[in-house]
Amino acid sequence: MNFDVVIVGGGLVGASLALALRETGLRIALVDAQAVRPDTDAWDSRVYAISPGSRAFLASCGAWAGLDVARLAAIEEMHIFGAEDGPELDFSAYDAGLPELAVIAESGRLQSALWRALADEPAVTVIAPVKCASLRLTPEEAVLELGDGKTLCASLVVGADGGESWVRAQAQIGVDLHVYHQRAVVANFSGDIPHRGVAYQWFRGDGVLALLPLPGARASMVWSCANPWAARLTEMSAAELAHCVTEATGGVMGELEVITPAAAFPLRLQRVERLVAPRVALVGDAAHLVHPLAGQGVNLGFRDARVLAEVLAQRGLETDCGDYALLRRYERARREDIAVMQWATDGLQKVFSSPYRGLAQLGNLALRIANSQQQLKNLLVQHAVG
Ligand SMILES: Cc1cc2nc3c(=O)[nH]c(=O)nc-3n(C[C@H](O)[C@H](O)[C@H](O)COP(=O)(O)OP(=O)(O)OC[C@H]3O[C@@H](n4cnc5c(N)ncnc54)[C@H](O)[C@@H]3O)c2cc1C
């Protein structure tokens, strides 16, 4: 089976890349270890703050229109609180001249909207569920052997297979890993006070707590905290958890009730040595892991997919799509955005979780200064909405 591009990993980023490449005339295969999971009515405890830039990209891929608008919620304002009831940093879509700062969408529904769009797409061959057995990289091509005995030959293999990327390991691209010894605990709640499109974030001594709006008087919590407290939160009864989060959020949405149980995800900062190798490119979590406090992980991944698709589409008909100079163009275009996000999220995390009070106070001072400078706030918003 011969293709121009084989994408390993059909998560949000890999599936969006396959769709973004559908009109380039390239022959695309998408391989995933898992089969697509159908939507259920239950609320997904994993939600994403999709930036306006990512939303436009998903619309251009034909996936956004497949989402049920009744399951989306716009963030119109964001209130961020410094340590020890410190100063507040506010962002508003109105001040920034935008319809919204982000849209909250459920992970599972986004995934199935992408896979539904792929099912209607003749330019993309989806092969799932299947395991990858081996990857041989030669100067001329990449040869991927699958667990079911099939062999795929391609000019380019894209690793979109998440933080533990198998493709990255096969291409011998090293990583620099920093474990935060924290978990992000996620759960959904209903409240008795409407959120009015406001997202909240608190930098606390025990971590970073965020409450993101869901449709109706519902909200999704992401509490990034040290492993022992994360374990405690996931062990609590529904009533205990609701009471604890109502207290921690200062009752901004009144008395909370749990609608999906808590789940926890380990947090890591992961930098890769290179985004590309001969016949290989990395996108999404395979290329970077960041702390979720800025809600930017998947948005960074969508920007990878968008830029890689643009570079491949603009390559000129004669150029081999796995040409190393072309892949380096993709790498150069993405390096800065990724580095800035890793630096900013890691820096904020370190400042506000430091045992030295002075550092948290410095962080509070930075929030106070930022809040008084509308132009600076506009710049921060422009970066986050891209
Ligand atoms: C608690 C939490 C909250 C977050 N909140 C936000 C947020 O609000 N906004 C945001 O932008 N980001 C957020 N993120 C980050 C976001 O979850 C990730 O950046 C995003 O899911 C990465 O998508 P991906 O497609 O790159 O990888 P994945 O979602 O990991 O997908 C990888 C795919 O590859 C497949 N795969 C893996 N290995 C193989 C293999 N060997 N062969 C074949 N297939 C394989 C898997 O089955 C999977 O389908 C959050 C993260 C956490 C932990």
Coordinates of C-alpha atoms and ligand atoms in Angstrom, one line a residue:
M1 CA 0.0 0.0 0.0
N2 CA 1.7 3.2 -1.2
F3 CA 0.9 6.6 0.2
D4 CA 2.5 10.0 0.3
V5 CA 1.8 10.7 4.0
V6 CA 1.0 8.1 6.7
I7 CA -0.2 9.6 10.0
V8 CA 0.2 7.4 13.0
G9 CA -2.3 8.5 15.7
G10 CA -5.9 9.6 14.9
G11 CA -6.4 11.6 18.1
L12 CA -7.6 15.2 17.8
V13 CA -4.4 16.4 16.2
G14 CA -3.7 13.5 13.8
A15 CA -7.3 13.4 12.6
S16 CA -7.3 17.1 12.0
L17 CA -4.1 16.9 10.0
A18 CA -5.5 14.1 7.8
L19 CA -8.5 16.4 7.0
A20 CA -6.4 19.5 6.5
L21 CA -4.4 17.5 3.8
R22 CA -7.5 16.1 2.0
E23 CA -7.5 18.6 -0.8
T24 CA -3.7 18.6 -1.5
G25 CA -3.9 15.7 -3.9
L26 CA -1.6 13.7 -1.6
R27 CA -2.5 10.1 -0.8
I28 CA -3.1 10.0 3.0
A29 CA -3.4 7.1 5.4
L30 CA -4.4 7.4 9.1
V31 CA -3.5 4.6 11.4
D32 CA -4.7 4.3 15.0
A33 CA -4.5 1.6 17.6
Q34 CA -8.1 2.3 18.7
A35 CA -11.4 2.1 17.0
V36 CA -13.7 5.1 17.0
R37 CA -16.0 5.4 20.0
P38 CA -19.6 6.5 19.4
D39 CA -21.0 9.6 21.2
T40 CA -23.0 9.1 24.4
D41 CA -25.3 11.6 26.1
A42 CA -23.2 11.5 29.3
W43 CA -21.0 14.6 29.8
D44 CA -17.3 14.0 29.1
S45 CA -15.1 14.9 32.1
R46 CA -12.4 15.8 29.6
V47 CA -13.1 19.2 27.9
Y48 CA -11.0 21.6 25.9
A49 CA -10.9 25.4 25.6
I50 CA -10.7 25.6 21.8
S51 CA -9.2 29.0 20.7
P52 CA -10.8 31.0 17.9
G53 CA -7.9 30.1 15.7
S54 CA -8.3 26.3 16.3
R55 CA -12.1 26.7 15.8
A56 CA -11.5 28.3 12.4
F57 CA -9.0 25.5 11.5
L58 CA -11.5 22.8 12.6
A59 CA -14.2 24.5 10.5
S60 CA -11.9 24.5 7.5
C61 CA -11.4 20.8 8.1
G62 CA -15.1 20.2 7.9
A63 CA -15.3 19.0 11.5
W64 CA -16.7 22.0 13.5
A65 CA -20.0 21.9 11.7
G66 CA -20.5 18.3 12.9
L67 CA -20.6 19.4 16.6
D68 CA -23.9 19.8 18.4
V69 CA -24.0 23.5 19.4
A70 CA -26.1 22.7 22.4
R71 CA -23.0 20.9 23.9
L72 CA -20.7 23.9 23.4
A73 CA -20.1 26.9 25.7
A74 CA -18.4 30.2 24.9
I75 CA -15.9 31.8 27.3
E76 CA -16.6 35.5 27.2
E77 CA -14.7 36.5 30.3
M78 CA -11.9 35.0 32.3
H79 CA -11.0 35.9 35.9
I80 CA -7.6 34.8 37.2
F81 CA -6.8 35.1 40.9
G82 CA -3.3 35.3 42.3
A83 CA -1.9 33.4 45.3
E84 CA -3.4 34.0 48.8
D85 CA -6.5 35.8 47.6
G86 CA -4.1 38.0 45.6
P87 CA -4.9 40.4 42.8
E88 CA -7.2 39.6 39.9
L89 CA -6.3 39.5 36.2
D90 CA -9.4 39.8 34.0
F91 CA -9.7 39.2 30.3
S92 CA -12.9 39.9 28.3
A93 CA -13.8 39.1 24.7
Y94 CA -15.6 42.4 24.5
D95 CA -12.4 44.4 25.5
A96 CA -10.4 42.4 23.0
G97 CA -12.9 42.9 20.2
L98 CA -13.7 39.2 19.9
P99 CA -17.0 37.3 20.0
E100 CA -15.5 34.9 22.6
L101 CA -12.1 34.1 24.1
A102 CA -12.5 30.3 23.5
V103 CA -15.2 27.7 23.2
I104 CA -15.4 24.7 25.6
A105 CA -16.0 21.4 23.8
E106 CA -16.0 17.9 25.1
S107 CA -13.1 15.7 24.0
G108 CA -15.1 12.7 22.9
R109 CA -17.6 14.7 20.8
L110 CA -14.7 16.6 19.1
Q111 CA -13.0 13.3 18.4
S112 CA -16.1 11.7 16.9
A113 CA -16.9 14.9 14.8
L114 CA -13.4 14.6 13.3
W115 CA -13.8 10.8 12.6
R116 CA -17.2 11.4 11.0
A117 CA -15.7 14.0 8.7
L118 CA -13.0 11.4 7.8
A119 CA -15.5 8.7 7.0
D120 CA -16.9 10.9 4.2
E121 CA -13.4 11.6 2.9
P122 CA -12.2 9.5 -0.1
A123 CA -8.7 11.0 0.0
V124 CA -7.9 9.5 3.4
T125 CA -7.6 5.8 4.1
V126 CA -8.4 5.1 7.7
I127 CA -6.8 1.9 9.1
A128 CA -8.0 1.2 12.7
P129 CA -7.8 -0.5 15.1
V130 CA -4.4 -1.8 14.3
K131 CA -1.0 -1.9 16.1
C132 CA 2.2 -0.7 14.5
A133 CA 4.9 -3.4 14.3
S134 CA 8.0 -1.7 12.8
L135 CA 9.1 1.4 11.1
R136 CA 12.1 1.4 8.6
L137 CA 13.4 4.8 7.5
T138 CA 15.5 4.9 4.4
P139 CA 16.7 8.0 2.5
E140 CA 14.0 7.2 -0.2
E141 CA 11.0 6.2 1.9
A142 CA 9.4 5.2 5.2
V143 CA 8.1 1.6 5.5
L144 CA 5.6 0.9 8.2
E145 CA 4.6 -2.6 9.0
L146 CA 1.4 -3.2 10.8
G147 CA 0.4 -5.8 13.3
D148 CA -2.1 -7.3 10.8
G149 CA 0.7 -8.0 8.3
K150 CA 0.0 -5.0 6.0
T151 CA 3.0 -2.9 4.9
L152 CA 2.6 0.8 4.2
C153 CA 5.2 2.7 2.1
A154 CA 5.2 6.5 2.3
S155 CA 7.3 9.6 1.6
L156 CA 6.5 10.9 5.1
V157 CA 5.4 9.4 8.4
V158 CA 3.8 11.8 10.9
G159 CA 4.0 10.9 14.6
A160 CA 0.6 12.1 16.0
D161 CA 0.6 9.3 18.5
G162 CA 0.7 11.3 21.8
G163 CA 3.1 12.0 24.6
E164 CA 4.6 8.4 24.6
S165 CA 5.0 8.5 20.8
W166 CA 6.1 5.2 19.3
V167 CA 7.1 7.0 16.0
R168 CA 9.3 9.4 17.9
A169 CA 11.1 6.5 19.5
Q170 CA 11.6 4.7 16.1
A171 CA 13.1 7.9 14.6
Q172 CA 15.4 8.1 17.7
I173 CA 14.3 11.6 18.6
G174 CA 15.2 12.2 22.2
V175 CA 13.1 14.0 24.8
D176 CA 13.8 16.2 27.8
L177 CA 11.2 15.2 30.4
H178 CA 10.3 17.1 33.5
V179 CA 7.7 15.4 35.8
Y180 CA 5.7 17.9 37.8
H181 CA 4.6 15.3 40.5
Q182 CA 1.2 16.7 40.0
R183 CA -2.0 15.4 38.4
A184 CA -4.8 17.3 36.8
V185 CA -8.1 16.2 38.4
V186 CA -11.1 16.8 36.2
A187 CA -14.8 16.6 37.0
N188 CA -18.0 18.2 35.9
F189 CA -20.5 19.9 38.1
S190 CA -23.9 21.7 38.0
G191 CA -24.4 24.8 40.1
D192 CA -27.3 26.9 41.3
I193 CA -25.8 30.3 40.0
P194 CA -25.3 30.7 36.2
H195 CA -21.7 31.2 35.0
R196 CA -22.7 33.8 32.3
G197 CA -19.8 32.6 30.1
V198 CA -17.1 33.3 32.7
A199 CA -14.1 31.0 33.3
Y200 CA -12.3 31.2 36.6
Q201 CA -8.7 30.3 37.6
W202 CA -7.2 30.4 41.0
F203 CA -3.5 30.1 41.7
R204 CA -3.5 28.4 45.2
G205 CA -0.9 27.1 47.5
D206 CA -2.1 23.5 46.7
G207 CA -2.1 24.0 42.9
V208 CA -4.1 25.7 40.1
L209 CA -7.8 25.3 40.1
A210 CA -9.9 26.2 37.0
L211 CA -13.7 26.3 36.5
L212 CA -14.7 26.4 32.9
P213 CA -18.3 27.0 31.6
L214 CA -20.4 24.2 30.2
P215 CA -23.8 24.7 28.6
G216 CA -26.5 25.5 31.2
A217 CA -25.5 26.1 34.8
R218 CA -22.8 23.5 34.5
A219 CA -19.0 23.8 34.7
S220 CA -15.9 21.7 34.2
M221 CA -13.2 21.7 36.9
V222 CA -9.5 21.2 36.2
W223 CA -7.5 21.1 39.5
S224 CA -3.8 20.7 38.9
C225 CA -2.3 19.7 42.2
A226 CA 0.3 17.5 44.0
N227 CA -0.2 13.8 43.7
P228 CA -1.4 13.1 47.2
W229 CA -4.1 15.8 47.1
A230 CA -5.1 14.6 43.6
A231 CA -5.5 11.0 45.0
R232 CA -7.6 12.4 47.8
L233 CA -9.9 14.3 45.4
T234 CA -10.5 11.2 43.3
E235 CA -11.3 9.1 46.4
M236 CA -13.9 11.5 47.8
S237 CA -17.6 10.7 47.7
A238 CA -19.6 12.9 45.2
A239 CA -21.1 14.9 48.1
E240 CA -17.6 15.4 49.7
L241 CA -16.1 16.5 46.4
A242 CA -19.0 18.9 45.6
H243 CA -18.6 20.5 49.0
C244 CA -14.8 20.8 48.7
V245 CA -15.0 22.4 45.2
T246 CA -17.8 24.7 46.2
E247 CA -15.6 26.0 49.1
A248 CA -12.5 26.2 46.9
T249 CA -14.3 28.2 44.2
G250 CA -15.7 30.6 46.8
G251 CA -19.3 29.7 45.7
V252 CA -19.0 31.5 42.4
M253 CA -21.6 29.1 41.0
G254 CA -23.4 28.5 44.3
E255 CA -23.7 25.0 45.7
L256 CA -22.2 22.5 43.2
E257 CA -23.3 19.0 42.5
V258 CA -21.1 16.4 40.8
I259 CA -22.3 15.3 37.3
T260 CA -19.3 13.3 36.3
P261 CA -16.9 11.6 38.7
A262 CA -13.3 12.9 39.1
A263 CA -10.5 11.5 36.9
A264 CA -6.8 12.3 37.2
F265 CA -4.1 12.8 34.5
P266 CA -0.4 13.0 35.3
L267 CA 1.3 16.2 34.3
R268 CA 4.7 16.5 32.5
L269 CA 6.7 19.1 30.6
Q270 CA 8.2 17.3 27.6
R271 CA 10.5 19.0 25.1
V272 CA 11.7 17.1 22.0
E273 CA 15.2 17.4 20.6
R274 CA 13.8 17.9 17.1
L275 CA 10.3 18.1 15.5
V276 CA 11.6 16.3 12.4
A277 CA 13.9 13.6 11.3
P278 CA 14.5 12.2 7.8
R279 CA 11.0 11.1 6.5
V280 CA 9.4 11.9 9.9
A281 CA 7.6 14.8 11.4
L282 CA 6.0 15.1 14.9
V283 CA 2.8 16.9 15.8
G284 CA 0.6 17.4 18.9
D285 CA 1.6 15.8 22.2
A286 CA 4.2 13.7 20.4
A287 CA 6.0 17.0 19.8
H288 CA 5.3 18.7 23.1
L289 CA 3.7 18.3 26.5
V290 CA 2.8 21.4 28.5
H291 CA 1.1 22.1 31.8
P292 CA -2.6 22.5 31.3
L293 CA -2.9 25.8 33.3
A294 CA -3.2 27.8 30.1
G295 CA -5.5 25.3 28.4
Q296 CA -3.3 25.4 25.3
G297 CA -2.0 21.8 24.8
V298 CA -4.4 20.8 22.0
N299 CA -4.4 24.3 20.5
L300 CA -0.6 24.0 20.1
G301 CA -1.2 20.7 18.4
F302 CA -3.8 22.1 16.0
R303 CA -1.4 24.8 15.1
D304 CA 1.2 22.1 14.3
A305 CA -1.3 20.4 12.1
R306 CA -2.3 23.6 10.4
V307 CA 1.3 24.7 9.6
L308 CA 2.5 21.2 8.5
A309 CA -0.5 21.0 6.1
E310 CA 0.3 24.5 4.8
V311 CA 4.0 23.6 4.2
L312 CA 3.1 20.4 2.4
A313 CA 0.4 22.0 0.3
Q314 CA 2.8 24.8 -0.8
R315 CA 5.7 22.5 -1.5
G316 CA 5.5 22.7 -5.4
L317 CA 4.5 19.8 -7.5
E318 CA 8.0 18.5 -8.0
T319 CA 9.0 18.3 -4.4
D320 CA 8.8 15.1 -2.5
C321 CA 6.6 15.6 0.5
G322 CA 9.1 13.9 2.8
D323 CA 12.0 16.2 1.6
Y324 CA 14.1 17.1 4.6
A325 CA 14.4 20.7 3.6
L326 CA 10.6 20.9 3.6
L327 CA 10.3 19.3 7.0
R328 CA 12.9 21.7 8.4
R329 CA 10.7 24.6 7.1
Y330 CA 7.8 23.1 9.3
E331 CA 10.2 22.8 12.3
R332 CA 11.4 26.4 12.0
A333 CA 7.9 27.7 11.7
R334 CA 6.7 25.9 14.9
R335 CA 9.8 26.2 17.2
E336 CA 9.0 29.6 18.7
D337 CA 5.3 29.2 19.4
I338 CA 6.0 25.9 21.2
A339 CA 9.0 27.2 23.2
V340 CA 7.1 30.3 24.3
M341 CA 4.1 28.2 25.6
Q342 CA 6.4 25.7 27.4
W343 CA 8.4 28.6 29.0
A344 CA 5.2 30.5 30.0
T345 CA 3.3 27.6 31.5
D346 CA 6.3 26.1 33.3
G347 CA 7.3 29.6 34.6
L348 CA 3.8 30.3 36.0
Q349 CA 3.6 26.8 37.5
K350 CA 7.0 27.3 39.2
V351 CA 6.3 30.8 40.5
F352 CA 2.9 30.0 42.1
S353 CA 3.8 26.5 43.5
S354 CA 7.1 27.7 45.0
P355 CA 7.5 27.2 48.8
Y356 CA 9.1 30.7 48.8
R357 CA 6.4 33.2 49.5
G358 CA 8.4 35.9 47.8
L359 CA 8.1 34.2 44.5
A360 CA 4.3 33.9 44.7
Q361 CA 4.2 37.6 45.7
L362 CA 6.3 38.4 42.6
G363 CA 3.8 36.5 40.6
N364 CA 1.0 38.5 42.2
L365 CA 2.8 41.7 41.3
A366 CA 3.1 40.6 37.7
L367 CA -0.7 39.8 37.6
R368 CA -1.5 43.3 39.1
I369 CA 0.8 45.0 36.5
A370 CA -0.7 43.0 33.6
N371 CA -4.2 43.8 34.7
S372 CA -3.6 47.5 34.6
Q373 CA -2.2 47.5 31.1
Q374 CA -5.0 46.9 28.5
Q375 CA -2.5 46.8 25.6
L376 CA -0.5 44.1 27.3
K377 CA -3.7 42.2 28.0
N378 CA -4.6 42.5 24.3
L379 CA -1.2 41.1 23.3
L380 CA -1.7 38.1 25.6
V381 CA -5.2 37.5 24.3
Q382 CA -3.9 37.8 20.7
H383 CA -1.3 35.1 21.4
A384 CA -3.8 32.8 23.1
V385 CA -6.6 33.0 20.5
G386 CA -4.3 32.2 17.5
Ligands
LIG1 C1 -6.3 17.4 32.4 C2 -5.9 18.0 31.1 C3 -6.7 19.0 30.6 C4 -6.3 19.6 29.4 N1 -7.1 20.7 29.0 C5 -6.7 21.2 27.8 C6 -7.5 22.4 27.3 O1 -8.4 22.9 27.9 N2 -7.1 22.9 26.1 C7 -6.1 22.4 25.4 O2 -5.7 22.9 24.3 N3 -5.4 21.3 25.8 C8 -5.7 20.7 27.0 N4 -5.0 19.6 27.4 C9 -4.0 19.0 26.5 C10 -4.6 18.0 25.5 O3 -5.3 17.0 26.2 C11 -3.6 17.3 24.6 O4 -2.7 18.3 24.1 C12 -4.3 16.6 23.4 O5 -5.2 15.6 23.8 C13 -3.2 16.0 22.5 O6 -3.8 15.4 21.3 P1 -3.0 14.4 20.4 O7 -3.9 14.1 19.2 O8 -1.7 15.1 20.0 O9 -2.6 13.1 21.2 P2 -3.6 12.0 21.9 O10 -4.9 12.6 22.3 O11 -2.8 11.4 22.9 O12 -3.9 11.0 20.7 C14 -2.9 10.1 20.3 C15 -3.6 9.0 19.4 O13 -2.6 8.1 18.9 C16 -3.0 6.8 19.1 N5 -1.8 6.0 19.2 C17 -0.9 6.1 20.3 N6 0.1 5.2 20.1 C18 -0.2 4.6 18.9 C19 0.5 3.6 18.1 N7 1.7 3.1 18.5 N8 0.0 3.2 16.9 C20 -1.2 3.8 16.5 N9 -1.9 4.7 17.2 C21 -1.4 5.1 18.3 C22 -4.0 6.8 20.2 O14 -4.9 5.7 20.2 C23 -4.6 8.2 20.1 O15 -5.8 8.1 19.3 C24 -5.3 19.0 28.6 C25 -4.5 18.0 29.1 C26 -4.8 17.5 30.4 C27 -4.0 16.3 30.9

